[in-house]
PDB file of C-alpha atoms and ligand atoms in Angstrom:
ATOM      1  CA  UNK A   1     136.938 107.897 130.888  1.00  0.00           C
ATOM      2  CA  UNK A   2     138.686 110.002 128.045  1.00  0.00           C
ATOM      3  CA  UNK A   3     138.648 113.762 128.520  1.00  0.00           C
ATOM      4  CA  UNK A   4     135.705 115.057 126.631  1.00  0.00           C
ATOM      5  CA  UNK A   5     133.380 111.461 127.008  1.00  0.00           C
ATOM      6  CA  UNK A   6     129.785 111.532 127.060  1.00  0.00           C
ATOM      7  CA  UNK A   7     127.991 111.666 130.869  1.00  0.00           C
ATOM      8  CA  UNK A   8     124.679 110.200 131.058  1.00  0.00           C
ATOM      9  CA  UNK A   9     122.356 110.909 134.232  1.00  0.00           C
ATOM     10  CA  UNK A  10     119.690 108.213 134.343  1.00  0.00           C
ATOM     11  CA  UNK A  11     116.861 108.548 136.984  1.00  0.00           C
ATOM     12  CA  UNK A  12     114.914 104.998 137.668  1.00  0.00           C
ATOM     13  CA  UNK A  13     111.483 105.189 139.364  1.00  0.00           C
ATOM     14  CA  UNK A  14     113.045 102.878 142.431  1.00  0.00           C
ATOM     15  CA  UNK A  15     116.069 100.979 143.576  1.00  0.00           C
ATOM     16  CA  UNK A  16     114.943  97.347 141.821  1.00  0.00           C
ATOM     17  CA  UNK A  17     114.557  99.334 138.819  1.00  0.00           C
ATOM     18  CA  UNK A  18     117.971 100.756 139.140  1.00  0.00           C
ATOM     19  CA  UNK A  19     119.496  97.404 139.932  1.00  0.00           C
ATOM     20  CA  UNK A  20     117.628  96.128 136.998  1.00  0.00           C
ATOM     21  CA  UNK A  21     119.114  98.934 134.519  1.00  0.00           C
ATOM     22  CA  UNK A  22     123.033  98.654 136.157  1.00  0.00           C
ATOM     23  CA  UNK A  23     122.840  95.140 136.041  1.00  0.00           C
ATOM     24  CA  UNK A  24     121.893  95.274 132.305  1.00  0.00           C
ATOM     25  CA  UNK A  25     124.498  97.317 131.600  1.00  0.00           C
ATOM     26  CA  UNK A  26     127.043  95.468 132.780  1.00  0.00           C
ATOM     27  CA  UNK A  27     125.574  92.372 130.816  1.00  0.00           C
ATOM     28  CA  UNK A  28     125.883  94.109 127.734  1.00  0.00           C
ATOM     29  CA  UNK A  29     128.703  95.215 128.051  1.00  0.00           C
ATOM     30  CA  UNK A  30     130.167  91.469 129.651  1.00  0.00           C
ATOM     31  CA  UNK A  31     128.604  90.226 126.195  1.00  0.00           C
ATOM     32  CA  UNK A  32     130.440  92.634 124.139  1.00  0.00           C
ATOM     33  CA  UNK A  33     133.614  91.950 126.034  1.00  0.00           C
ATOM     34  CA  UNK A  34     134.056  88.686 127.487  1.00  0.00           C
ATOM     35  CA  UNK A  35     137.156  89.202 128.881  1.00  0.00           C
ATOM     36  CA  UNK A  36     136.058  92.223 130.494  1.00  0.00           C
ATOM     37  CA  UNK A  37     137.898  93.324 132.970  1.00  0.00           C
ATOM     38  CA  UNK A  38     135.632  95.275 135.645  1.00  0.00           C
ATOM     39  CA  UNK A  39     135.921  96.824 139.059  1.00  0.00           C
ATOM     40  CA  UNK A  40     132.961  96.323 141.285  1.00  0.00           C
ATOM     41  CA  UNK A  41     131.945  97.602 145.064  1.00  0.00           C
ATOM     42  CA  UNK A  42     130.187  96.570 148.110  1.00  0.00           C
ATOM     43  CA  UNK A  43     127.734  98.322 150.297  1.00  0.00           C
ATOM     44  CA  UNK A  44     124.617  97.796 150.172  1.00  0.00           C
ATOM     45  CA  UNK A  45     123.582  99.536 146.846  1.00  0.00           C
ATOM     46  CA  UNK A  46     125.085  97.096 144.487  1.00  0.00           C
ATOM     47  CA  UNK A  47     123.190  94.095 145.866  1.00  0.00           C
ATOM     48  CA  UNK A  48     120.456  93.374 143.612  1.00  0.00           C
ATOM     49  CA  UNK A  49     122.424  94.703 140.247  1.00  0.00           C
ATOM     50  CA  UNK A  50     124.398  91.414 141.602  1.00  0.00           C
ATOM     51  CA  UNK A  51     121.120  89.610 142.238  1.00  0.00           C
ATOM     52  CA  UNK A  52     119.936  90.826 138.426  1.00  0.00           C
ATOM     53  CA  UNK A  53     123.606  89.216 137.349  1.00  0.00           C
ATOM     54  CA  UNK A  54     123.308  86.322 138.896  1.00  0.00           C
ATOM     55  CA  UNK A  55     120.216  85.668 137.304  1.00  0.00           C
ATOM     56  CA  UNK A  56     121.081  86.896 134.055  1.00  0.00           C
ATOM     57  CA  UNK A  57     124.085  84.080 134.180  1.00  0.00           C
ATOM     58  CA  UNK A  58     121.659  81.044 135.570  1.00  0.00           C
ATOM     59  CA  UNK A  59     118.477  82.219 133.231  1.00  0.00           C
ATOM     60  CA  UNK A  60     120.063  83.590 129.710  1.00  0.00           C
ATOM     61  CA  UNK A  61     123.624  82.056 130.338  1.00  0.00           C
ATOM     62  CA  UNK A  62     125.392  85.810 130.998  1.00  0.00           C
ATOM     63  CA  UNK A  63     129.527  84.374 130.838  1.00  0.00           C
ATOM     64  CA  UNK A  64     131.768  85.265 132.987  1.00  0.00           C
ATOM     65  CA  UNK A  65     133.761  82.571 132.442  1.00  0.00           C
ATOM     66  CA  UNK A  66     136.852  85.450 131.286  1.00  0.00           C
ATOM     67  CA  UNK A  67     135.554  87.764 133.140  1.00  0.00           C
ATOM     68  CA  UNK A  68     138.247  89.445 135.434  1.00  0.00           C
ATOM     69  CA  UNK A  69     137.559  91.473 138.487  1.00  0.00           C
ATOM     70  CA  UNK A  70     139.101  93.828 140.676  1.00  0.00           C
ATOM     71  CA  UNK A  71     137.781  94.206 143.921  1.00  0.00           C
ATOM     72  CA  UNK A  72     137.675  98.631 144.408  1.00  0.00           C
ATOM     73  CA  UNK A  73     138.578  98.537 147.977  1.00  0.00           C
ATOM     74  CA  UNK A  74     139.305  96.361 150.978  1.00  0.00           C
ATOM     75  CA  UNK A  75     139.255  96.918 154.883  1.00  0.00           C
ATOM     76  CA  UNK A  76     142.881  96.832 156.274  1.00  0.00           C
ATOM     77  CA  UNK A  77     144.015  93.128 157.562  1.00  0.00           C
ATOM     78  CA  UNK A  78     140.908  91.560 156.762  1.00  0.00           C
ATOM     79  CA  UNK A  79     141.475  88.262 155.162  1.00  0.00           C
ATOM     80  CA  UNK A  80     139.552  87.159 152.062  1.00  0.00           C
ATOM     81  CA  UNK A  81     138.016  84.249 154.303  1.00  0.00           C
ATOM     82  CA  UNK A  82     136.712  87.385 156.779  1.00  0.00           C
ATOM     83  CA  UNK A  83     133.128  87.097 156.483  1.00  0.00           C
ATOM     84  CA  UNK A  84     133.474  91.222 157.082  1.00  0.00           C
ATOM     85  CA  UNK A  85     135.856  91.660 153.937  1.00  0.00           C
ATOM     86  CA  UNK A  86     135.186  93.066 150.819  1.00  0.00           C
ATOM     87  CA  UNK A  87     136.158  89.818 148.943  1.00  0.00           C
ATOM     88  CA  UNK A  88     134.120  87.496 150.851  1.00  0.00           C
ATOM     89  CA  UNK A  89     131.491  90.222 150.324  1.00  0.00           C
ATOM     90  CA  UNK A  90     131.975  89.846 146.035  1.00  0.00           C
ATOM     91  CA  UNK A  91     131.905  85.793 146.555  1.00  0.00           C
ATOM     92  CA  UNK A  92     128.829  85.414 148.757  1.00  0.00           C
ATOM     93  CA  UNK A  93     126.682  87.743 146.520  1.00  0.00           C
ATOM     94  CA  UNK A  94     128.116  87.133 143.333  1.00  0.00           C
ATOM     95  CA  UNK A  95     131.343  85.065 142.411  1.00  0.00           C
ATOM     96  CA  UNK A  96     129.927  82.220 143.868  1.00  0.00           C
ATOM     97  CA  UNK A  97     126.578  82.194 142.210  1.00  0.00           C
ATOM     98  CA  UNK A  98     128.485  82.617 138.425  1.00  0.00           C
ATOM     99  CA  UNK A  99     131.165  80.742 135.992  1.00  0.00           C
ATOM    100  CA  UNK A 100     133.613  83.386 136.692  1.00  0.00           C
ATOM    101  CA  UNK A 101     137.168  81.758 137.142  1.00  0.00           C
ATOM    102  CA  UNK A 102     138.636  83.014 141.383  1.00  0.00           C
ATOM    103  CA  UNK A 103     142.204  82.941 139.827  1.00  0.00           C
ATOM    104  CA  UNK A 104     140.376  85.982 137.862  1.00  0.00           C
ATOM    105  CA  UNK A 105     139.449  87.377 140.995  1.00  0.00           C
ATOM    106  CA  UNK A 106     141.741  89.908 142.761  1.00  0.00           C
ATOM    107  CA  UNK A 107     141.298  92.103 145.975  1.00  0.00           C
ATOM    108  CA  UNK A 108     144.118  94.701 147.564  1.00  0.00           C
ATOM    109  CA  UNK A 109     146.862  92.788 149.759  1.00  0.00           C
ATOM    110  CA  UNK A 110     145.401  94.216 152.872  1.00  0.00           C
ATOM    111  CA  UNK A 111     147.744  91.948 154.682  1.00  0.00           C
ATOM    112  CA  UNK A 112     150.757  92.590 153.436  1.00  0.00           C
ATOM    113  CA  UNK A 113     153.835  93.973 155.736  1.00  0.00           C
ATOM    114  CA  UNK A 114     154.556  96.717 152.992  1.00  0.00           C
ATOM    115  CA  UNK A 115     151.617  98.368 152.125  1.00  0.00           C
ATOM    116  CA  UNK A 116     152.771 101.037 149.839  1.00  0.00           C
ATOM    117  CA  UNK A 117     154.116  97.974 147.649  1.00  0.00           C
ATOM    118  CA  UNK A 118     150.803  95.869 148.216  1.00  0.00           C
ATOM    119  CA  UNK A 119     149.260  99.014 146.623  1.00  0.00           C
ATOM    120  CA  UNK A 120     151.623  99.671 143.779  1.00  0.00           C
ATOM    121  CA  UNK A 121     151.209  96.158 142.913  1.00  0.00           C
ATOM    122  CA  UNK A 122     147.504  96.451 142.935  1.00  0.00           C
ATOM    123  CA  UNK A 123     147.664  99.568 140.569  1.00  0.00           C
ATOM    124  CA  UNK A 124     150.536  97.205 138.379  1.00  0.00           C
ATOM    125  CA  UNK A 125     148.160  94.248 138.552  1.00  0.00           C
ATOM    126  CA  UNK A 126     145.446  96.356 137.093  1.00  0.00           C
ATOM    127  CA  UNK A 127     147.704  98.114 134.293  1.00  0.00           C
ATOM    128  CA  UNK A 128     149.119  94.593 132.905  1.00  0.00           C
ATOM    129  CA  UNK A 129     145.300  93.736 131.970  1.00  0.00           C
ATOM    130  CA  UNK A 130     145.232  96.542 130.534  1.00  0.00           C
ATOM    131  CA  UNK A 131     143.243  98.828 132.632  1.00  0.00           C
ATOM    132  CA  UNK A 132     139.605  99.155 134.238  1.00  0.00           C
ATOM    133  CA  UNK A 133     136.889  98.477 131.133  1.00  0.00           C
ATOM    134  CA  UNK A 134     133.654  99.325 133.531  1.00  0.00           C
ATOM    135  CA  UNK A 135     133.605 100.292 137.444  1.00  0.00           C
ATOM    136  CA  UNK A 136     130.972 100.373 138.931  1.00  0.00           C
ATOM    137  CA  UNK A 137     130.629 102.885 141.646  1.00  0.00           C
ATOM    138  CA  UNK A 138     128.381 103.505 144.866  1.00  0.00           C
ATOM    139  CA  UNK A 139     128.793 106.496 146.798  1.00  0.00           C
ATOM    140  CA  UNK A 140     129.322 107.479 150.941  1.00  0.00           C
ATOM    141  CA  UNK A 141     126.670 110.062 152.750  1.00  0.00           C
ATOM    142  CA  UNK A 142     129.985 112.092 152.692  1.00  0.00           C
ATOM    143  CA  UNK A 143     130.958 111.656 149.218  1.00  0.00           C
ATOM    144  CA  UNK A 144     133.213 109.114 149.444  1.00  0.00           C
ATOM    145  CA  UNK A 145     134.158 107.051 146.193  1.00  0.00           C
ATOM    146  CA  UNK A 146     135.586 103.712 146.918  1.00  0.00           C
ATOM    147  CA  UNK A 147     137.238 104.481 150.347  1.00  0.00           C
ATOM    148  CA  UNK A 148     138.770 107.826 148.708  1.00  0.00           C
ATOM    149  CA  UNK A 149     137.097 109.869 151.719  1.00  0.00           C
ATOM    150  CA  UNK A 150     136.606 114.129 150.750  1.00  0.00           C
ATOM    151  CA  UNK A 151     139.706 115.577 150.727  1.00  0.00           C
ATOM    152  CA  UNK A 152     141.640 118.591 149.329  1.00  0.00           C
ATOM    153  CA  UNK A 153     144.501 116.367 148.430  1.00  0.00           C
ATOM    154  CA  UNK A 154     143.655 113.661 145.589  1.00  0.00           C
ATOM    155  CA  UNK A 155     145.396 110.438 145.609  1.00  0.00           C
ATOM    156  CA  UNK A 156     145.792 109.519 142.173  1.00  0.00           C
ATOM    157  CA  UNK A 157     146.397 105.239 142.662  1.00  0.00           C
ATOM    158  CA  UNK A 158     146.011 102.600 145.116  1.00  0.00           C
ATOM    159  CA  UNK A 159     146.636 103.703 149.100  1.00  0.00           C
ATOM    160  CA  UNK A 160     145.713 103.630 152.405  1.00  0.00           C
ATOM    161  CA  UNK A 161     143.142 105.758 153.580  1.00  0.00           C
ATOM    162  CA  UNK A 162     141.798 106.297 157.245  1.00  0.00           C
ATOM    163  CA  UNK A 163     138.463 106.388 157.054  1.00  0.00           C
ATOM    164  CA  UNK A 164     135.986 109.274 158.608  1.00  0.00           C
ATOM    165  CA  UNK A 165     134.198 109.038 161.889  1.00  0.00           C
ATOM    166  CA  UNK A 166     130.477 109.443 160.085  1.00  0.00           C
ATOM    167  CA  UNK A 167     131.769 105.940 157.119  1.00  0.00           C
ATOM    168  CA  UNK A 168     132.523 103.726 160.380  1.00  0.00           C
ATOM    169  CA  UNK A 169     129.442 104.487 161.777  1.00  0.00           C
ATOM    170  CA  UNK A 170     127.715 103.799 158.752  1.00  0.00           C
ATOM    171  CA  UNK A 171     129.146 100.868 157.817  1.00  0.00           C
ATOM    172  CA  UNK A 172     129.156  99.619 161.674  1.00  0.00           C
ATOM    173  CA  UNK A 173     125.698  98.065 161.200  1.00  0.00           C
ATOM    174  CA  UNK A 174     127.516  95.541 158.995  1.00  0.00           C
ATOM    175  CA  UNK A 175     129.411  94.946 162.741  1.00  0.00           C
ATOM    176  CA  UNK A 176     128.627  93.300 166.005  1.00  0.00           C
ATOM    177  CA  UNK A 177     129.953  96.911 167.501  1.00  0.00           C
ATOM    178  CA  UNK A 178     131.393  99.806 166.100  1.00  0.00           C
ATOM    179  CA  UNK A 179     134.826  99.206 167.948  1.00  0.00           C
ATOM    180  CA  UNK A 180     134.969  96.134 165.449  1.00  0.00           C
ATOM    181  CA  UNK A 181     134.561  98.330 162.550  1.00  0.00           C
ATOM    182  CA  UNK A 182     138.299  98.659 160.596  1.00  0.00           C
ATOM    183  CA  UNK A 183     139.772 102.490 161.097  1.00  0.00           C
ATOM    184  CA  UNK A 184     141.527 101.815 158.130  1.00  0.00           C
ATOM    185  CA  UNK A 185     141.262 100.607 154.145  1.00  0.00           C
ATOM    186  CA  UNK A 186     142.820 100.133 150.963  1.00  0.00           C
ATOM    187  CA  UNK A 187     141.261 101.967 147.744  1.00  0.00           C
ATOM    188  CA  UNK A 188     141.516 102.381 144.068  1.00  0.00           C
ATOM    189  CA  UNK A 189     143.003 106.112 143.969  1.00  0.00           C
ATOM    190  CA  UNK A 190     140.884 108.505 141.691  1.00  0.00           C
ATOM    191  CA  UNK A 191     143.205 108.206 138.957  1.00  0.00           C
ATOM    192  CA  UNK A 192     142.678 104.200 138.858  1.00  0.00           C
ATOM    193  CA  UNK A 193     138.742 104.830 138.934  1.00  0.00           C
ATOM    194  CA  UNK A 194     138.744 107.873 136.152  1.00  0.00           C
ATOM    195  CA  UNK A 195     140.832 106.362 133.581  1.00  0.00           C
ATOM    196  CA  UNK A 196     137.847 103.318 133.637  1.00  0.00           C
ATOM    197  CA  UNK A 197     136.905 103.197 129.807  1.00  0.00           C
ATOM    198  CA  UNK A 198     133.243 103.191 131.259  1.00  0.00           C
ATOM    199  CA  UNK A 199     132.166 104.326 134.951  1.00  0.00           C
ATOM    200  CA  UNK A 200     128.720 103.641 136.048  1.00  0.00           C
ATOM    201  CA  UNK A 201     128.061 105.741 140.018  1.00  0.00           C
ATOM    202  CA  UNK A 202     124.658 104.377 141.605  1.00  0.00           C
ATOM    203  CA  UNK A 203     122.648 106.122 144.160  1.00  0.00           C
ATOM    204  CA  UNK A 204     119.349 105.182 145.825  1.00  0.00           C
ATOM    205  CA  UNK A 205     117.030 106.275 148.647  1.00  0.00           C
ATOM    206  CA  UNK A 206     116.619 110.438 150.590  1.00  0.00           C
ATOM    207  CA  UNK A 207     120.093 109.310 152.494  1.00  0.00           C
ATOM    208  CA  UNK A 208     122.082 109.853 149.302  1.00  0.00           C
ATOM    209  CA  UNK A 209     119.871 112.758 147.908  1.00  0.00           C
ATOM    210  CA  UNK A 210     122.001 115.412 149.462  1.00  0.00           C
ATOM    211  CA  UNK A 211     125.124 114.217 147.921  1.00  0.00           C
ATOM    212  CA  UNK A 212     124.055 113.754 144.669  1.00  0.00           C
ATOM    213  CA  UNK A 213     122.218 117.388 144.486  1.00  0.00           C
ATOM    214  CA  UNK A 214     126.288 118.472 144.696  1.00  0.00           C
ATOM    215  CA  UNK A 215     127.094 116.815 141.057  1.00  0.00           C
TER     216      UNK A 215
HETATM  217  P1  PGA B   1     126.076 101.889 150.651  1.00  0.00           P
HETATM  218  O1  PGA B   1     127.586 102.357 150.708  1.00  0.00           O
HETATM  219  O2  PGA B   1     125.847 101.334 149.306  1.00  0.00           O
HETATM  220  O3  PGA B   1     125.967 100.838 151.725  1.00  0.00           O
HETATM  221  O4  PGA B   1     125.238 103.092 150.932  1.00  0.00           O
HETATM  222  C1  PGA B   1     128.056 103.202 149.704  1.00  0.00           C
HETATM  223  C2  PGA B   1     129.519 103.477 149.921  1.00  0.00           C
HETATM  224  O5  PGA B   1     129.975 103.499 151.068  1.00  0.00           O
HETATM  225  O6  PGA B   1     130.225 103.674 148.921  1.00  0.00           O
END
């Protein structure tokens, strides 16, 4: 986002209508870009705009053949193939169902022995395609954006973060138990998420109300 850019505030009258909007979006801007290069979450927010996508790809033949994506966040040492990762997470309800190309397809190297370089590569990664076009954005109970958790100190690019006590307990229904839940995750930093040419944030239900009242 450049320094003085336009916010919009949209208010749908539920979540499919919401999903329908985002999802639309996204589409148009995928059509005016096909070599877009987004950023896109998990959680459960985003799964019907990636339900609208998916049909907008089998129904009006949406491309995203040059489509690349960058996965915002990722638990620590959680393989792609994890059925709990973020990646597998972007392939069952999405990649899978679309043309996009996996080689186009990128998550943080949660796995790697060095993380600080696993991150700096992820932030390099990003900059060589020139930067985030569109991110799409959901948002924690506690505020937290990607897995950047409320802080006073910002971290500008891609890091570790430990993550609260109240995001493992919401995100442990995703889990068997919440001992299983990762303490621990890699994130876009702030500065990766506002320098996004476009940034959509998307809210739903009296859970998130709170939250959003603070913008
Ligand atoms: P949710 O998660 O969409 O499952 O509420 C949002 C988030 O943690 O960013």
């Amino acid at each position: 986002m450049k320094r003085g850019s336009t916010i919009k505030i949209l208010i749908e009258n539920n979540y499919e209508e919401m999903c329908t909007k985002t999802a639309s979006l996204i589409a148009e801007e995928i059509i005016k870009n096909p070599k877009i290069v987004l950023s896109l979450p998990t959680g459960s927010t985003p799964v019907e705009c990636y339900d609208r996508l998916v049909q907008f790809h089998k129904e009006q033949g949406l491309d995203f053949s040059e489509v690349c994506c960058f996965g915002m966040d990722e638990y620590i040492s959680l393989a792609q193939d994890n059925p709990q990762s973020y990646y597998y997470f972007l392939n069952r309800h999405l990649y899978r169902h679309v043309n996009i190309d996996k080689r186009n397809t990128f998550s943080p190297n949660v796995l790697a022995g060095n993380r600080q370089q696993a991150c700096d590569e992820y932030t390099d990664m990003i900059k060589e395609r020139g930067g985030i076009d569109l991110i799409l954005l959901g948002i924690g109970r506690d505020g937290h954006i990607a897995f950047n958790m409320p802080s006073d100190e910002i971290q500008a690019y891609t890091h570790v973060e430990l993550l609260s006590e109240e995001t493992i307990s919401d995100n442990a229904r995703f889990f068997e138990k919440l001992e299983d839940v990762p303490t621990q995750a890699m994130t876009l930093g702030i500065n990766n998420i506002i320098s996004s040419k476009k940034v959509i944030l998307i809210a739903s239900g009296q859970e998130k109300a709170e939250v959003i009242g603070e913008f």
